[in-house]
Coordinates of C-alpha atoms in Angstrom, one line a residue:
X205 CA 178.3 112.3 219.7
X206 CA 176.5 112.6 216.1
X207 CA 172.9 111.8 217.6
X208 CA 173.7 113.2 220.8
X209 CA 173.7 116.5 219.2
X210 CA 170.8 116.0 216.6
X211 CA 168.0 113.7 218.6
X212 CA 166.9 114.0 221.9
X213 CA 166.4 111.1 223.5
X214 CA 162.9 110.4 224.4
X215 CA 160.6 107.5 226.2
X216 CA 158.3 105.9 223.3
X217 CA 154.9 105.0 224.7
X218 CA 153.3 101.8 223.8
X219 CA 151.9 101.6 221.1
X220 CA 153.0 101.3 217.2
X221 CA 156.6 102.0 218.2
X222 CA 158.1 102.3 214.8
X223 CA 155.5 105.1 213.8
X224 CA 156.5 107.1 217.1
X225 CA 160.5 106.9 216.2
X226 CA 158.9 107.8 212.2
X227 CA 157.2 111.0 214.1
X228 CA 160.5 111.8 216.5
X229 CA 163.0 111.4 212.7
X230 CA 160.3 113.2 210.9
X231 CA 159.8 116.4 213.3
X232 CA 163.7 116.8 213.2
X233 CA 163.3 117.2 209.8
X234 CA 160.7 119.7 209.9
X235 CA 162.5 121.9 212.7
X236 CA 165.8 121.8 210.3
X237 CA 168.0 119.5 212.7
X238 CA 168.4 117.6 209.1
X239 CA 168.3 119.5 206.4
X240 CA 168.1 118.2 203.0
X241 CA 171.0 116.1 201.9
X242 CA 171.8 115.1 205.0
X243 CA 172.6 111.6 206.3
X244 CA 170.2 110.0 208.8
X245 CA 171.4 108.0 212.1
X246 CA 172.3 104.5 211.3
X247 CA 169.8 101.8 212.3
X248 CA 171.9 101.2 215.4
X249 CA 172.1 104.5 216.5
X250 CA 168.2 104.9 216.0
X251 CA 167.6 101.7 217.9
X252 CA 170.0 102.9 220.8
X253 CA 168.3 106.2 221.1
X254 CA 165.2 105.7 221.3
X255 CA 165.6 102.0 222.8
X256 CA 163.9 100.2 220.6
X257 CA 165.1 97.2 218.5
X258 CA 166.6 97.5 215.2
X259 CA 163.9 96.1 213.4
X260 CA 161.4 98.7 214.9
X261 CA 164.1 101.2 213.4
X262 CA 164.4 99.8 209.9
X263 CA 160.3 99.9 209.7
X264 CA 160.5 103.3 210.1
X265 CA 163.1 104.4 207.7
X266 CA 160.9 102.0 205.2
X267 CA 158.0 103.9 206.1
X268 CA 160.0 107.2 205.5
X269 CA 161.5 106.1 202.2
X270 CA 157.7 105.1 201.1
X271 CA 156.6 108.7 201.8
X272 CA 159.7 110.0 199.7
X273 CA 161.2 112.0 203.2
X274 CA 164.4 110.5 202.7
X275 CA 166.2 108.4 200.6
X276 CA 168.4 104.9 200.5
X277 CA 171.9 105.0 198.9
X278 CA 174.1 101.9 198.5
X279 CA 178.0 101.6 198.9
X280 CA 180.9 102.4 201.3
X281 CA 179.2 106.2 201.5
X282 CA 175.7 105.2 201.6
X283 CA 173.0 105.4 204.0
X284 CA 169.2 107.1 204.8
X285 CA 169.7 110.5 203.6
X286 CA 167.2 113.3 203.8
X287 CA 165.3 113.8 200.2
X288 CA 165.3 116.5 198.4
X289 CA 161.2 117.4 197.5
X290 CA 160.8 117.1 193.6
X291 CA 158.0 116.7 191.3
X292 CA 159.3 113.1 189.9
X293 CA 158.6 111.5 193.2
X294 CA 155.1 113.3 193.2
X295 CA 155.0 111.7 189.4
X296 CA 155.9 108.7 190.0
X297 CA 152.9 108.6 193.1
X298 CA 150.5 109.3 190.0
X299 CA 152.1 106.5 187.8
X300 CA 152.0 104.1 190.5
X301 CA 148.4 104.9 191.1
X302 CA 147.1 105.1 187.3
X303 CA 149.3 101.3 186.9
X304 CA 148.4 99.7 190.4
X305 CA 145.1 102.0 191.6
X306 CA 143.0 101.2 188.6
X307 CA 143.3 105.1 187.7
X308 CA 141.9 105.6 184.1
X309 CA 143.1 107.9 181.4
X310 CA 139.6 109.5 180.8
X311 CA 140.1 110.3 184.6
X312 CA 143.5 111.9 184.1
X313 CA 141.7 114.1 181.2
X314 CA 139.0 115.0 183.3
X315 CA 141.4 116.2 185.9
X316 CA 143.2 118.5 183.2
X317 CA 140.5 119.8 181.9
X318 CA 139.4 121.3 185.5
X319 CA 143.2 122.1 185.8
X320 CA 144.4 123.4 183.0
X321 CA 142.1 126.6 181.5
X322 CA 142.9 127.8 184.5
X323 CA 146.5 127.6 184.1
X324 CA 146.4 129.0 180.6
X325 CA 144.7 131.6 181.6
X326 CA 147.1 132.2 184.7
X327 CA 149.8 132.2 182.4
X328 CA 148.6 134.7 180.1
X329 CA 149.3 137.4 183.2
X330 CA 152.6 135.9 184.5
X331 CA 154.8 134.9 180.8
X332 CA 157.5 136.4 180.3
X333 CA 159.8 136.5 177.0
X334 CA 161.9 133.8 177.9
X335 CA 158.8 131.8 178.4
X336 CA 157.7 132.6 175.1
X337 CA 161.0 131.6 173.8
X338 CA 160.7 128.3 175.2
X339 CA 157.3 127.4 173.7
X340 CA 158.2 129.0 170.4
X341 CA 161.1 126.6 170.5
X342 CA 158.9 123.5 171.6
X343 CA 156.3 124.6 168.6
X344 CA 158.8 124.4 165.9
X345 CA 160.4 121.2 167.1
X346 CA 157.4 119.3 166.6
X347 CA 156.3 121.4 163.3
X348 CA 159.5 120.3 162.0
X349 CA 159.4 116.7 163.6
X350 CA 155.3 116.3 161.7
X351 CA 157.4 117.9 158.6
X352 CA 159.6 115.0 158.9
X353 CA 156.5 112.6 158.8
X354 CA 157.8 111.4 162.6
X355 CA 155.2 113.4 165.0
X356 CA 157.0 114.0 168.5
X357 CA 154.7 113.2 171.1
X358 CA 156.8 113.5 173.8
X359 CA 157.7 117.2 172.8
X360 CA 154.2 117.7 171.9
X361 CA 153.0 116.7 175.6
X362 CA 156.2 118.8 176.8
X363 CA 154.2 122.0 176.0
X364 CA 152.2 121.8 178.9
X365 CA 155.0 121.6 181.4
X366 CA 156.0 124.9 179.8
X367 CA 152.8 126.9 180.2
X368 CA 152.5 125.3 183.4
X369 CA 156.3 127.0 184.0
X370 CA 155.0 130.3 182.7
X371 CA 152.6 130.2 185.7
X372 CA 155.6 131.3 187.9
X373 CA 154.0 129.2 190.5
X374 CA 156.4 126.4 191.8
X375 CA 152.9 124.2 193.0
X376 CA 151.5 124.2 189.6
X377 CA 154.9 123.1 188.0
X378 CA 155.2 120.5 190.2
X379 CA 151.9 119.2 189.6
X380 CA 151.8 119.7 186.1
X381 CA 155.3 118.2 185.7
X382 CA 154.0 115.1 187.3
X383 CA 150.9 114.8 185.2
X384 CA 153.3 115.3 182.3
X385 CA 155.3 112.3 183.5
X386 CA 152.0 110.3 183.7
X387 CA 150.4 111.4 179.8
X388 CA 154.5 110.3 178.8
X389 CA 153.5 106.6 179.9
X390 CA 149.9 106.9 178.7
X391 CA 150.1 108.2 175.1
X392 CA 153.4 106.0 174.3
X393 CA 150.7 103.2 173.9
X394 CA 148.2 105.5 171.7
X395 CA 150.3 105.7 168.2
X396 CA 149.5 109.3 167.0
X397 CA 148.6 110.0 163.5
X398 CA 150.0 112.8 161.4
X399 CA 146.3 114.2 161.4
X400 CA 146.0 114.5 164.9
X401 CA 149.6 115.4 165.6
X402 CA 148.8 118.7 162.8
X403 CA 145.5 119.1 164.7
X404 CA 147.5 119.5 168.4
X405 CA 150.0 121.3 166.7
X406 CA 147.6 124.0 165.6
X407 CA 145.7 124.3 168.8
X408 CA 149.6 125.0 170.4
X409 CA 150.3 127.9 168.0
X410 CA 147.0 129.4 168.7
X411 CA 147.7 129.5 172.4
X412 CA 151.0 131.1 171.6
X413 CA 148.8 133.4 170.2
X414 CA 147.1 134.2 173.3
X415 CA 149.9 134.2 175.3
X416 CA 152.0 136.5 173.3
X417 CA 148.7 138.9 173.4
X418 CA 147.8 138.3 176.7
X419 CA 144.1 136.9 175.6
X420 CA 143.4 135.3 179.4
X421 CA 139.7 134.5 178.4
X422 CA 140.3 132.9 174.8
X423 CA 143.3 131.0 176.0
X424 CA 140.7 129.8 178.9
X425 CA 138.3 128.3 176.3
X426 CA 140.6 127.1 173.8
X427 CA 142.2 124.7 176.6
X428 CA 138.1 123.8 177.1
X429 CA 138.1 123.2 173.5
X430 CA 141.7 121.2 173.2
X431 CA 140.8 118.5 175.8
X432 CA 137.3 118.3 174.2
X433 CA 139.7 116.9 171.6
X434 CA 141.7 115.2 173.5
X435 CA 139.1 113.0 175.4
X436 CA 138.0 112.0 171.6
X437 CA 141.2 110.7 170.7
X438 CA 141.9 108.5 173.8
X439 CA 138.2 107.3 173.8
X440 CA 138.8 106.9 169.8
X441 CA 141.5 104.6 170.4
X442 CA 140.1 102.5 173.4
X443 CA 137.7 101.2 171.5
X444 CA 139.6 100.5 169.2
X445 CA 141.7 97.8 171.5

């Protein structure tokens, strides 16, 4: 049988029963009896292994999904499946807190400013052409978008993600790429100006600059310098509601 060869069965103590089945699903996980992809145990099965009722069950596949281990797909094939780790669940966490948590934006800025000279600087080390390709690319998309009087913010916030990417670190991409999702959301509702859409612009090509030259230090306090800006803007316009 299906759960006869994937979960032990095992005698629950007392207390919070739902988070001891979550514990029992969750450390099968870990030690690769489900490996990404795969489909979960119904909620009967669950129930019968671990003798507990369905309900107890269903809590702690909700509890599960909540925590983006696995999940929920409708239809004659559907199911608890285990999730595959990405940054848009780690995203969406942030979103959720910044609409929900009472997270500000100057909060968010202070966070990248600690996060991202850094980064920059990191970056500097690890590019490599293709990487410079890609921000080249992303540079003259949103020259020619400001040329075309239409300033691309989302391809201007999009430059981040690919220093970030240039990092070669899978942790900072993922966090980046959520923070990226989050400024998407927050700067749709800050209209930018030509004049501050030249202004990012020039900061960009100047870090391409240091990039391409491998100027760790100078990237380091330009990003110092660009949130400096930054913080301006967003403080510009909330005062402004």
């Amino acid at each position: 049988m299906f759960m006869e060869n994937r979960l032990k069965k095992v005698a629950l103590r007392q207390d919070r029963l739902s988070d001891q089945v979550k514990h029992h699903l969750k450390a099968a996980i870990l030690k690769g009896e489900f490996a990404q992809g795969d489909k979960l145990p119904t909620e009967e099965q669950i129930a019968a292994n671990f003798q507990v009722s369905k309900v107890t069950a269903r809590e702690a596949l909700r509890e599960m999904e909540s925590q983006g281990l696995i999940e929920k797909r409708r239809g004659i094939h559907g199911g608890s499946f285990v999730a595959q780790p990405g940054s848009q669940k780690m995203g969406q966490a942030v979103i959720n807190l910044y609409r929900f948590g009472g997270l500000t934006p100057e909060e968010l800025v202070e966070f990248r400013q600690m996060l991202e000279p850094a980064l920059v600087a990191q970056a500097t080390k690890n590019r490599t052409e293709e990487d410079l390709a890609a921000i080249r690319e992303n540079i003259e998309a949103v020259e020619a978008a400001i040329e075309r009087g239409e300033p691309d913010q989302a391809k201007a916030i999009d430059f981040h993600r690919l220093i970030a990417n240039a990092c070669h670190n899978r942790l900072i991409s993922a966090v980046m790429e959520a923070l990226v999702q989050v400024f998407h959301e927050i700067l749709s509702k800050i209209p930018m100006t030509l004049e501050d859409a030249r202004g990012d612009l020039a900061y960009n090509k100047k870090f391409f600059e240091h990039l391409t030259l491998g100027q760790g230090e100078a990237a380091r306090k330009l990003m110092v310098k660009h949130f400096e800006s930054l913080a301006e803007i967003i403080e510009r316009y909330r005062l402004a509601m």
